[in-house]
DNA sequence: AACTCGGGGAT
DNA sequence: ATCCCAGAGTT
């Protein structure tokens, strides 16, 4: 059913959700505060990330960087360290840039208007709406994956959520049920989408708005939302040389393009004088959302001190050891490789 | 408007 | 094996 066919009054749905949220909302660490800094960080951490997966990262991040100023004054590498294992590493780089932005452009005071929050690096329409509604009583629905799913089911609407027009389309739909307290409403939609209106096997029997849900009454919850675009992973081969000597090994830092932005990695190539020291070669398979990685890692133990120091002098790389490596952010498969090397 | 960016848990 | 998650930036 399209929105222009909806003649019933759905406004009470929003208020029902607020009541449900008050009694059934999840108890999360960022629920006790309206500090825009903390809400902002949590919104960034939990982009495309499940609560259970990011909870420790969020707590550790807030503990180390409790406010904008602390974050802005930190080194980028340390911010990346606290993002280690979370994925989508541009979020860490951007959150750091945005902190500097707040110091420079807003005298360290978090902007309180949607349009200003939207200017922050790494903050899009969703996050700007979330922060402005939760912290500053902004009246803007925070349209995310939960909104798409809940609204498409509530109105039994087959609008393609993978369409680029989905955001504005579901924004309009959201206004049909938007209550006065938009901040709590936005969070209620997230909890409903997470706990009740789940992608698969939704718990419609416990849903506070199942009486109004057109997908429920027409038994179409399993067909909604409609998403036509599918992402397919392509194969990618990577090769690394784990060059080490006496508990030290050589690393370099990735660029901020392609995958694993600015994370540390082993050397992608060596010179001929190191080849005799290759002990063995291990292949690691690792799946990313858009890539099936096949990583070949050559274990190079340099037993000659002169060859070791000569290579370091002539090549761009850093020396680290197993303890110090814990203080840098490596891609997951390389992190695993280091951990396995420790056991040998 | 389409493409790209991680990692992990649920099914 | 497939889907999807408190999305945003780039092309």
PDB file of C-alpha atoms in Angstrom, chain A residues 39-304:
ATOM      1  CA  UNK A  39      25.501  10.422  21.684  1.00  0.00           C
ATOM      2  CA  UNK A  40      27.515  11.423  18.634  1.00  0.00           C
ATOM      3  CA  UNK A  41      30.235   8.855  19.352  1.00  0.00           C
ATOM      4  CA  UNK A  42      27.698   6.117  19.958  1.00  0.00           C
ATOM      5  CA  UNK A  43      25.918   6.907  16.701  1.00  0.00           C
ATOM      6  CA  UNK A  44      29.194   6.662  14.800  1.00  0.00           C
ATOM      7  CA  UNK A  45      30.314   3.479  16.547  1.00  0.00           C
ATOM      8  CA  UNK A  46      27.012   1.746  15.889  1.00  0.00           C
ATOM      9  CA  UNK A  47      26.740   2.642  12.217  1.00  0.00           C
ATOM     10  CA  UNK A  48      26.325  -0.686  10.438  1.00  0.00           C
ATOM     11  CA  UNK A  49      27.338  -2.331  13.695  1.00  0.00           C
ATOM     12  CA  UNK A  50      25.336  -4.414  16.154  1.00  0.00           C
ATOM     13  CA  UNK A  51      25.115  -3.230  19.746  1.00  0.00           C
ATOM     14  CA  UNK A  52      26.830  -6.307  21.170  1.00  0.00           C
ATOM     15  CA  UNK A  53      29.675  -5.991  18.715  1.00  0.00           C
ATOM     16  CA  UNK A  54      30.447  -2.340  19.422  1.00  0.00           C
ATOM     17  CA  UNK A  55      29.621  -1.990  23.123  1.00  0.00           C
ATOM     18  CA  UNK A  56      33.144  -2.586  24.434  1.00  0.00           C
ATOM     19  CA  UNK A  57      34.619  -0.325  21.773  1.00  0.00           C
ATOM     20  CA  UNK A  58      32.185   2.427  22.731  1.00  0.00           C
ATOM     21  CA  UNK A  59      32.942   2.148  26.459  1.00  0.00           C
ATOM     22  CA  UNK A  60      36.699   2.046  25.931  1.00  0.00           C
ATOM     23  CA  UNK A  61      36.536   4.966  23.507  1.00  0.00           C
ATOM     24  CA  UNK A  62      34.553   7.158  25.914  1.00  0.00           C
ATOM     25  CA  UNK A  63      36.864   6.216  28.761  1.00  0.00           C
ATOM     26  CA  UNK A  64      39.977   7.232  26.819  1.00  0.00           C
ATOM     27  CA  UNK A  65      38.385  10.195  24.974  1.00  0.00           C
ATOM     28  CA  UNK A  66      35.731  11.514  27.405  1.00  0.00           C
ATOM     29  CA  UNK A  67      35.156  14.801  25.592  1.00  0.00           C
ATOM     30  CA  UNK A  68      35.675  16.639  22.306  1.00  0.00           C
ATOM     31  CA  UNK A  69      38.864  18.343  23.429  1.00  0.00           C
ATOM     32  CA  UNK A  70      40.561  15.117  24.492  1.00  0.00           C
ATOM     33  CA  UNK A  71      39.653  13.485  21.191  1.00  0.00           C
ATOM     34  CA  UNK A  72      40.769  16.462  19.127  1.00  0.00           C
ATOM     35  CA  UNK A  73      44.167  16.559  20.833  1.00  0.00           C
ATOM     36  CA  UNK A  74      44.824  12.838  20.409  1.00  0.00           C
ATOM     37  CA  UNK A  75      47.009  11.334  17.689  1.00  0.00           C
ATOM     38  CA  UNK A  76      45.159   9.768  14.781  1.00  0.00           C
ATOM     39  CA  UNK A  77      46.962   6.463  15.278  1.00  0.00           C
ATOM     40  CA  UNK A  78      45.640   6.194  18.816  1.00  0.00           C
ATOM     41  CA  UNK A  79      42.092   6.912  17.676  1.00  0.00           C
ATOM     42  CA  UNK A  80      42.512   4.129  15.119  1.00  0.00           C
ATOM     43  CA  UNK A  81      43.800   1.835  17.856  1.00  0.00           C
ATOM     44  CA  UNK A  82      40.549   2.240  19.748  1.00  0.00           C
ATOM     45  CA  UNK A  83      38.697   1.367  16.525  1.00  0.00           C
ATOM     46  CA  UNK A  84      40.712  -1.823  16.015  1.00  0.00           C
ATOM     47  CA  UNK A  85      38.478  -4.693  14.925  1.00  0.00           C
ATOM     48  CA  UNK A  86      35.381  -2.561  14.430  1.00  0.00           C
ATOM     49  CA  UNK A  87      35.634  -2.162  10.673  1.00  0.00           C
ATOM     50  CA  UNK A  88      34.779   0.812   8.448  1.00  0.00           C
ATOM     51  CA  UNK A  89      37.890   2.577   9.654  1.00  0.00           C
ATOM     52  CA  UNK A  90      37.137   5.849   7.903  1.00  0.00           C
ATOM     53  CA  UNK A  91      34.704   6.377  10.781  1.00  0.00           C
ATOM     54  CA  UNK A  92      37.651   6.658  13.193  1.00  0.00           C
ATOM     55  CA  UNK A  93      39.525   9.033  10.912  1.00  0.00           C
ATOM     56  CA  UNK A  94      36.430  11.163  10.361  1.00  0.00           C
ATOM     57  CA  UNK A  95      35.383  11.245  14.006  1.00  0.00           C
ATOM     58  CA  UNK A  96      38.837  12.573  14.831  1.00  0.00           C
ATOM     59  CA  UNK A  97      38.622  15.229  12.103  1.00  0.00           C
ATOM     60  CA  UNK A  98      35.167  16.241  13.319  1.00  0.00           C
ATOM     61  CA  UNK A  99      36.481  16.715  16.855  1.00  0.00           C
ATOM     62  CA  UNK A 100      39.095  19.141  15.519  1.00  0.00           C
ATOM     63  CA  UNK A 101      36.318  20.770  13.499  1.00  0.00           C
ATOM     64  CA  UNK A 102      34.252  21.345  16.654  1.00  0.00           C
ATOM     65  CA  UNK A 103      37.264  22.871  18.406  1.00  0.00           C
ATOM     66  CA  UNK A 104      38.124  25.126  15.462  1.00  0.00           C
ATOM     67  CA  UNK A 105      34.699  26.140  14.137  1.00  0.00           C
ATOM     68  CA  UNK A 106      32.530  25.963  17.282  1.00  0.00           C
ATOM     69  CA  UNK A 107      35.028  26.843  20.053  1.00  0.00           C
ATOM     70  CA  UNK A 108      34.747  23.302  21.401  1.00  0.00           C
ATOM     71  CA  UNK A 109      30.991  23.577  21.961  1.00  0.00           C
ATOM     72  CA  UNK A 110      28.980  20.879  20.210  1.00  0.00           C
ATOM     73  CA  UNK A 111      26.637  22.482  17.622  1.00  0.00           C
ATOM     74  CA  UNK A 112      22.965  22.173  18.613  1.00  0.00           C
ATOM     75  CA  UNK A 113      21.264  22.585  15.234  1.00  0.00           C
ATOM     76  CA  UNK A 114      20.652  19.822  12.682  1.00  0.00           C
ATOM     77  CA  UNK A 115      22.162  21.818   9.811  1.00  0.00           C
ATOM     78  CA  UNK A 116      25.331  22.531  11.778  1.00  0.00           C
ATOM     79  CA  UNK A 117      25.694  18.984  13.118  1.00  0.00           C
ATOM     80  CA  UNK A 118      25.337  17.767   9.526  1.00  0.00           C
ATOM     81  CA  UNK A 119      28.462  19.710   8.563  1.00  0.00           C
ATOM     82  CA  UNK A 120      30.637  17.570  10.815  1.00  0.00           C
ATOM     83  CA  UNK A 121      32.902  15.112   9.061  1.00  0.00           C
ATOM     84  CA  UNK A 122      31.403  11.634   9.038  1.00  0.00           C
ATOM     85  CA  UNK A 123      27.981  12.888  10.120  1.00  0.00           C
ATOM     86  CA  UNK A 124      25.212  12.251   7.620  1.00  0.00           C
ATOM     87  CA  UNK A 125      21.479  12.807   7.672  1.00  0.00           C
ATOM     88  CA  UNK A 126      20.812   9.883   9.997  1.00  0.00           C
ATOM     89  CA  UNK A 127      23.390  10.808  12.647  1.00  0.00           C
ATOM     90  CA  UNK A 128      22.537  14.516  12.517  1.00  0.00           C
ATOM     91  CA  UNK A 129      18.879  13.657  13.077  1.00  0.00           C
ATOM     92  CA  UNK A 130      19.694  11.284  15.931  1.00  0.00           C
ATOM     93  CA  UNK A 131      21.950  13.707  17.801  1.00  0.00           C
ATOM     94  CA  UNK A 132      19.693  16.711  17.273  1.00  0.00           C
ATOM     95  CA  UNK A 133      16.554  14.841  18.369  1.00  0.00           C
ATOM     96  CA  UNK A 134      18.056  13.034  21.356  1.00  0.00           C
ATOM     97  CA  UNK A 135      20.149  15.924  22.697  1.00  0.00           C
ATOM     98  CA  UNK A 136      18.456  19.100  21.470  1.00  0.00           C
ATOM     99  CA  UNK A 137      14.797  18.169  20.979  1.00  0.00           C
ATOM    100  CA  UNK A 138      15.125  18.313  17.199  1.00  0.00           C
ATOM    101  CA  UNK A 139      11.996  17.128  15.398  1.00  0.00           C
ATOM    102  CA  UNK A 140      13.652  15.035  12.688  1.00  0.00           C
ATOM    103  CA  UNK A 141      13.192  11.275  12.288  1.00  0.00           C
ATOM    104  CA  UNK A 142      16.475   9.357  12.196  1.00  0.00           C
ATOM    105  CA  UNK A 143      15.965   7.156   9.172  1.00  0.00           C
ATOM    106  CA  UNK A 144      18.038   4.000   9.371  1.00  0.00           C
ATOM    107  CA  UNK A 145      17.644   0.341   8.536  1.00  0.00           C
ATOM    108  CA  UNK A 146      15.197  -0.134  11.409  1.00  0.00           C
ATOM    109  CA  UNK A 147      12.955   2.642  10.087  1.00  0.00           C
ATOM    110  CA  UNK A 148      12.916   1.107   6.635  1.00  0.00           C
ATOM    111  CA  UNK A 149      11.890  -2.262   8.006  1.00  0.00           C
ATOM    112  CA  UNK A 150       9.335  -1.106  10.592  1.00  0.00           C
ATOM    113  CA  UNK A 151       7.648   1.427   8.300  1.00  0.00           C
ATOM    114  CA  UNK A 152       7.543  -0.807   5.244  1.00  0.00           C
ATOM    115  CA  UNK A 153       5.799  -3.427   7.364  1.00  0.00           C
ATOM    116  CA  UNK A 154       3.525  -1.065   9.256  1.00  0.00           C
ATOM    117  CA  UNK A 155       2.207   0.326   5.981  1.00  0.00           C
ATOM    118  CA  UNK A 156       2.757  -2.888   4.001  1.00  0.00           C
ATOM    119  CA  UNK A 157       4.759  -0.779   1.585  1.00  0.00           C
ATOM    120  CA  UNK A 158       6.909  -2.508  -1.031  1.00  0.00           C
ATOM    121  CA  UNK A 159       8.990   0.574  -1.854  1.00  0.00           C
ATOM    122  CA  UNK A 160      12.518  -0.655  -2.585  1.00  0.00           C
ATOM    123  CA  UNK A 161      14.670   0.237   0.427  1.00  0.00           C
ATOM    124  CA  UNK A 162      17.833  -0.117  -1.653  1.00  0.00           C
ATOM    125  CA  UNK A 163      16.651   2.695  -3.910  1.00  0.00           C
ATOM    126  CA  UNK A 164      18.429   6.021  -3.532  1.00  0.00           C
ATOM    127  CA  UNK A 165      15.004   7.579  -3.083  1.00  0.00           C
ATOM    128  CA  UNK A 166      14.216   5.376  -0.082  1.00  0.00           C
ATOM    129  CA  UNK A 167      15.537   7.895   2.428  1.00  0.00           C
ATOM    130  CA  UNK A 168      13.207  10.721   1.450  1.00  0.00           C
ATOM    131  CA  UNK A 169      10.326   8.339   0.854  1.00  0.00           C
ATOM    132  CA  UNK A 170      10.474   6.786   4.321  1.00  0.00           C
ATOM    133  CA  UNK A 171      11.151  10.173   5.890  1.00  0.00           C
ATOM    134  CA  UNK A 172       7.720  11.246   4.680  1.00  0.00           C
ATOM    135  CA  UNK A 173       6.174   8.032   5.944  1.00  0.00           C
ATOM    136  CA  UNK A 174       7.773   8.582   9.338  1.00  0.00           C
ATOM    137  CA  UNK A 175       6.006  11.914   9.691  1.00  0.00           C
ATOM    138  CA  UNK A 176       2.670  10.086   9.602  1.00  0.00           C
ATOM    139  CA  UNK A 177       3.410   8.611  13.033  1.00  0.00           C
ATOM    140  CA  UNK A 178       5.862  11.154  14.482  1.00  0.00           C
ATOM    141  CA  UNK A 179       4.982  12.046  18.107  1.00  0.00           C
ATOM    142  CA  UNK A 180       6.104  15.118  20.048  1.00  0.00           C
ATOM    143  CA  UNK A 181       9.118  13.461  21.664  1.00  0.00           C
ATOM    144  CA  UNK A 182      11.116  12.613  18.556  1.00  0.00           C
ATOM    145  CA  UNK A 183      14.298  11.744  20.443  1.00  0.00           C
ATOM    146  CA  UNK A 184      12.658   8.900  22.349  1.00  0.00           C
ATOM    147  CA  UNK A 185      10.651   7.959  19.273  1.00  0.00           C
ATOM    148  CA  UNK A 186      13.810   7.516  17.216  1.00  0.00           C
ATOM    149  CA  UNK A 187      15.320   5.303  19.878  1.00  0.00           C
ATOM    150  CA  UNK A 188      12.049   3.406  20.241  1.00  0.00           C
ATOM    151  CA  UNK A 189      12.126   2.578  16.542  1.00  0.00           C
ATOM    152  CA  UNK A 190      15.657   1.240  16.909  1.00  0.00           C
ATOM    153  CA  UNK A 191      14.708  -0.982  19.830  1.00  0.00           C
ATOM    154  CA  UNK A 192      11.544  -2.167  18.135  1.00  0.00           C
ATOM    155  CA  UNK A 193      13.484  -3.012  14.996  1.00  0.00           C
ATOM    156  CA  UNK A 194      16.138  -4.804  17.001  1.00  0.00           C
ATOM    157  CA  UNK A 195      14.011  -6.696  19.522  1.00  0.00           C
ATOM    158  CA  UNK A 196      10.600  -7.150  17.884  1.00  0.00           C
ATOM    159  CA  UNK A 197      10.424  -6.202  14.219  1.00  0.00           C
ATOM    160  CA  UNK A 198      13.527  -8.200  13.338  1.00  0.00           C
ATOM    161  CA  UNK A 199      14.533  -8.897   9.721  1.00  0.00           C
ATOM    162  CA  UNK A 200      13.728 -12.571  10.085  1.00  0.00           C
ATOM    163  CA  UNK A 201      11.192 -14.191  12.399  1.00  0.00           C
ATOM    164  CA  UNK A 202       9.769 -10.968  13.848  1.00  0.00           C
ATOM    165  CA  UNK A 203       8.066 -11.371  17.224  1.00  0.00           C
ATOM    166  CA  UNK A 204       4.766  -9.906  16.079  1.00  0.00           C
ATOM    167  CA  UNK A 205       2.892 -11.374  19.031  1.00  0.00           C
ATOM    168  CA  UNK A 206       4.787  -9.049  21.367  1.00  0.00           C
ATOM    169  CA  UNK A 207       4.681  -6.019  19.079  1.00  0.00           C
ATOM    170  CA  UNK A 208       2.966  -2.951  20.609  1.00  0.00           C
ATOM    171  CA  UNK A 209       1.640  -1.876  17.209  1.00  0.00           C
ATOM    172  CA  UNK A 210       0.623  -5.209  15.695  1.00  0.00           C
ATOM    173  CA  UNK A 211      -3.013  -4.042  15.620  1.00  0.00           C
ATOM    174  CA  UNK A 212      -2.067  -1.271  13.229  1.00  0.00           C
ATOM    175  CA  UNK A 213       0.516  -3.237  11.227  1.00  0.00           C
ATOM    176  CA  UNK A 214      -0.778  -3.816   7.706  1.00  0.00           C
ATOM    177  CA  UNK A 215       1.909  -6.414   6.951  1.00  0.00           C
ATOM    178  CA  UNK A 216       0.866  -8.380  10.039  1.00  0.00           C
ATOM    179  CA  UNK A 217      -2.818  -8.332   9.182  1.00  0.00           C
ATOM    180  CA  UNK A 218      -2.098  -9.339   5.589  1.00  0.00           C
ATOM    181  CA  UNK A 219       0.553 -11.877   6.622  1.00  0.00           C
ATOM    182  CA  UNK A 220       3.291 -10.230   4.569  1.00  0.00           C
ATOM    183  CA  UNK A 221       5.952  -9.525   7.212  1.00  0.00           C
ATOM    184  CA  UNK A 222       8.289 -12.104   5.683  1.00  0.00           C
ATOM    185  CA  UNK A 223       8.122 -10.355   2.296  1.00  0.00           C
ATOM    186  CA  UNK A 224       8.967  -6.921   3.667  1.00  0.00           C
ATOM    187  CA  UNK A 225      10.969  -4.809   3.367  1.00  0.00           C
ATOM    188  CA  UNK A 226      11.730  -5.159  -0.343  1.00  0.00           C
ATOM    189  CA  UNK A 227      15.412  -4.854  -1.186  1.00  0.00           C
ATOM    190  CA  UNK A 228      16.414  -5.513  -4.781  1.00  0.00           C
ATOM    191  CA  UNK A 229      20.114  -4.691  -4.820  1.00  0.00           C
ATOM    192  CA  UNK A 230      22.350  -7.464  -3.633  1.00  0.00           C
ATOM    193  CA  UNK A 231      26.042  -7.000  -2.969  1.00  0.00           C
ATOM    194  CA  UNK A 232      28.358  -9.666  -4.263  1.00  0.00           C
ATOM    195  CA  UNK A 233      31.878 -10.194  -3.027  1.00  0.00           C
ATOM    196  CA  UNK A 234      34.716 -10.485  -5.506  1.00  0.00           C
ATOM    197  CA  UNK A 235      37.958 -12.345  -4.990  1.00  0.00           C
ATOM    198  CA  UNK A 236      41.067 -10.409  -4.055  1.00  0.00           C
ATOM    199  CA  UNK A 237      44.552 -11.761  -3.568  1.00  0.00           C
ATOM    200  CA  UNK A 238      47.008 -10.095  -1.202  1.00  0.00           C
ATOM    201  CA  UNK A 239      50.626 -10.950  -0.489  1.00  0.00           C
ATOM    202  CA  UNK A 240      52.639 -10.019   2.587  1.00  0.00           C
ATOM    203  CA  UNK A 241      56.118 -10.634   3.937  1.00  0.00           C
ATOM    204  CA  UNK A 242      56.304 -11.005   7.704  1.00  0.00           C
ATOM    205  CA  UNK A 243      59.911  -9.867   8.048  1.00  0.00           C
ATOM    206  CA  UNK A 244      61.207 -10.430  11.583  1.00  0.00           C
ATOM    207  CA  UNK A 245      64.346 -10.857  13.674  1.00  0.00           C
ATOM    208  CA  UNK A 246      64.735 -11.383  17.428  1.00  0.00           C
ATOM    209  CA  UNK A 247      61.117 -10.680  18.247  1.00  0.00           C
ATOM    210  CA  UNK A 248      60.959  -7.566  16.114  1.00  0.00           C
ATOM    211  CA  UNK A 249      59.150  -7.253  12.794  1.00  0.00           C
ATOM    212  CA  UNK A 250      58.682  -4.692  10.055  1.00  0.00           C
ATOM    213  CA  UNK A 251      55.449  -2.881   9.268  1.00  0.00           C
ATOM    214  CA  UNK A 252      54.156   0.038   7.253  1.00  0.00           C
ATOM    215  CA  UNK A 253      50.984   2.088   7.272  1.00  0.00           C
ATOM    216  CA  UNK A 254      48.252   1.852   4.634  1.00  0.00           C
ATOM    217  CA  UNK A 255      46.908   4.826   2.707  1.00  0.00           C
ATOM    218  CA  UNK A 256      43.468   6.261   3.453  1.00  0.00           C
ATOM    219  CA  UNK A 257      41.986   4.773   0.295  1.00  0.00           C
ATOM    220  CA  UNK A 258      40.854   1.225  -0.472  1.00  0.00           C
ATOM    221  CA  UNK A 259      40.385  -1.175   2.444  1.00  0.00           C
ATOM    222  CA  UNK A 260      41.719  -0.908   5.992  1.00  0.00           C
ATOM    223  CA  UNK A 261      42.356   2.833   5.830  1.00  0.00           C
ATOM    224  CA  UNK A 262      45.551   3.866   7.638  1.00  0.00           C
ATOM    225  CA  UNK A 263      45.861   0.565   9.450  1.00  0.00           C
ATOM    226  CA  UNK A 264      49.293  -1.019   9.840  1.00  0.00           C
ATOM    227  CA  UNK A 265      50.300  -3.992   7.725  1.00  0.00           C
ATOM    228  CA  UNK A 266      53.250  -6.238   6.932  1.00  0.00           C
ATOM    229  CA  UNK A 267      55.452  -5.491   3.935  1.00  0.00           C
ATOM    230  CA  UNK A 268      53.852  -6.161   0.534  1.00  0.00           C
ATOM    231  CA  UNK A 269      57.266  -6.737  -1.055  1.00  0.00           C
ATOM    232  CA  UNK A 270      60.907  -7.439  -0.182  1.00  0.00           C
ATOM    233  CA  UNK A 271      64.255  -7.172  -1.920  1.00  0.00           C
ATOM    234  CA  UNK A 272      66.171 -10.100  -3.359  1.00  0.00           C
ATOM    235  CA  UNK A 273      68.644 -10.237  -0.483  1.00  0.00           C
ATOM    236  CA  UNK A 274      65.836 -11.204   1.911  1.00  0.00           C
ATOM    237  CA  UNK A 275      64.456 -14.057  -0.160  1.00  0.00           C
ATOM    238  CA  UNK A 276      66.896 -16.684   1.184  1.00  0.00           C
ATOM    239  CA  UNK A 277      65.403 -16.109   4.649  1.00  0.00           C
ATOM    240  CA  UNK A 278      61.860 -17.141   3.734  1.00  0.00           C
ATOM    241  CA  UNK A 279      61.019 -19.983   6.140  1.00  0.00           C
ATOM    242  CA  UNK A 280      57.521 -20.844   4.984  1.00  0.00           C
ATOM    243  CA  UNK A 281      54.433 -19.411   3.352  1.00  0.00           C
ATOM    244  CA  UNK A 282      50.964 -19.516   4.873  1.00  0.00           C
ATOM    245  CA  UNK A 283      47.680 -18.777   3.150  1.00  0.00           C
ATOM    246  CA  UNK A 284      44.850 -17.137   5.057  1.00  0.00           C
ATOM    247  CA  UNK A 285      41.313 -16.727   3.774  1.00  0.00           C
ATOM    248  CA  UNK A 286      39.257 -13.863   5.105  1.00  0.00           C
ATOM    249  CA  UNK A 287      35.801 -12.720   4.116  1.00  0.00           C
ATOM    250  CA  UNK A 288      34.828  -9.066   3.950  1.00  0.00           C
ATOM    251  CA  UNK A 289      31.406  -7.857   2.945  1.00  0.00           C
ATOM    252  CA  UNK A 290      32.524  -6.959  -0.572  1.00  0.00           C
ATOM    253  CA  UNK A 291      35.617  -9.085  -0.923  1.00  0.00           C
ATOM    254  CA  UNK A 292      36.802 -12.634  -0.476  1.00  0.00           C
ATOM    255  CA  UNK A 293      40.400 -12.211   0.521  1.00  0.00           C
ATOM    256  CA  UNK A 294      43.110 -14.748  -0.134  1.00  0.00           C
ATOM    257  CA  UNK A 295      46.162 -13.595   1.794  1.00  0.00           C
ATOM    258  CA  UNK A 296      49.538 -15.178   1.273  1.00  0.00           C
ATOM    259  CA  UNK A 297      51.932 -14.435   4.113  1.00  0.00           C
ATOM    260  CA  UNK A 298      55.617 -15.322   3.770  1.00  0.00           C
ATOM    261  CA  UNK A 299      57.387 -15.844   7.071  1.00  0.00           C
ATOM    262  CA  UNK A 300      60.809 -14.213   6.678  1.00  0.00           C
ATOM    263  CA  UNK A 301      63.182 -14.741   9.582  1.00  0.00           C
ATOM    264  CA  UNK A 302      66.275 -12.666   8.939  1.00  0.00           C
ATOM    265  CA  UNK A 303      69.159 -14.391  10.703  1.00  0.00           C
ATOM    266  CA  UNK A 304      71.782 -11.987   9.413  1.00  0.00           C
TER     267      UNK A 304
END
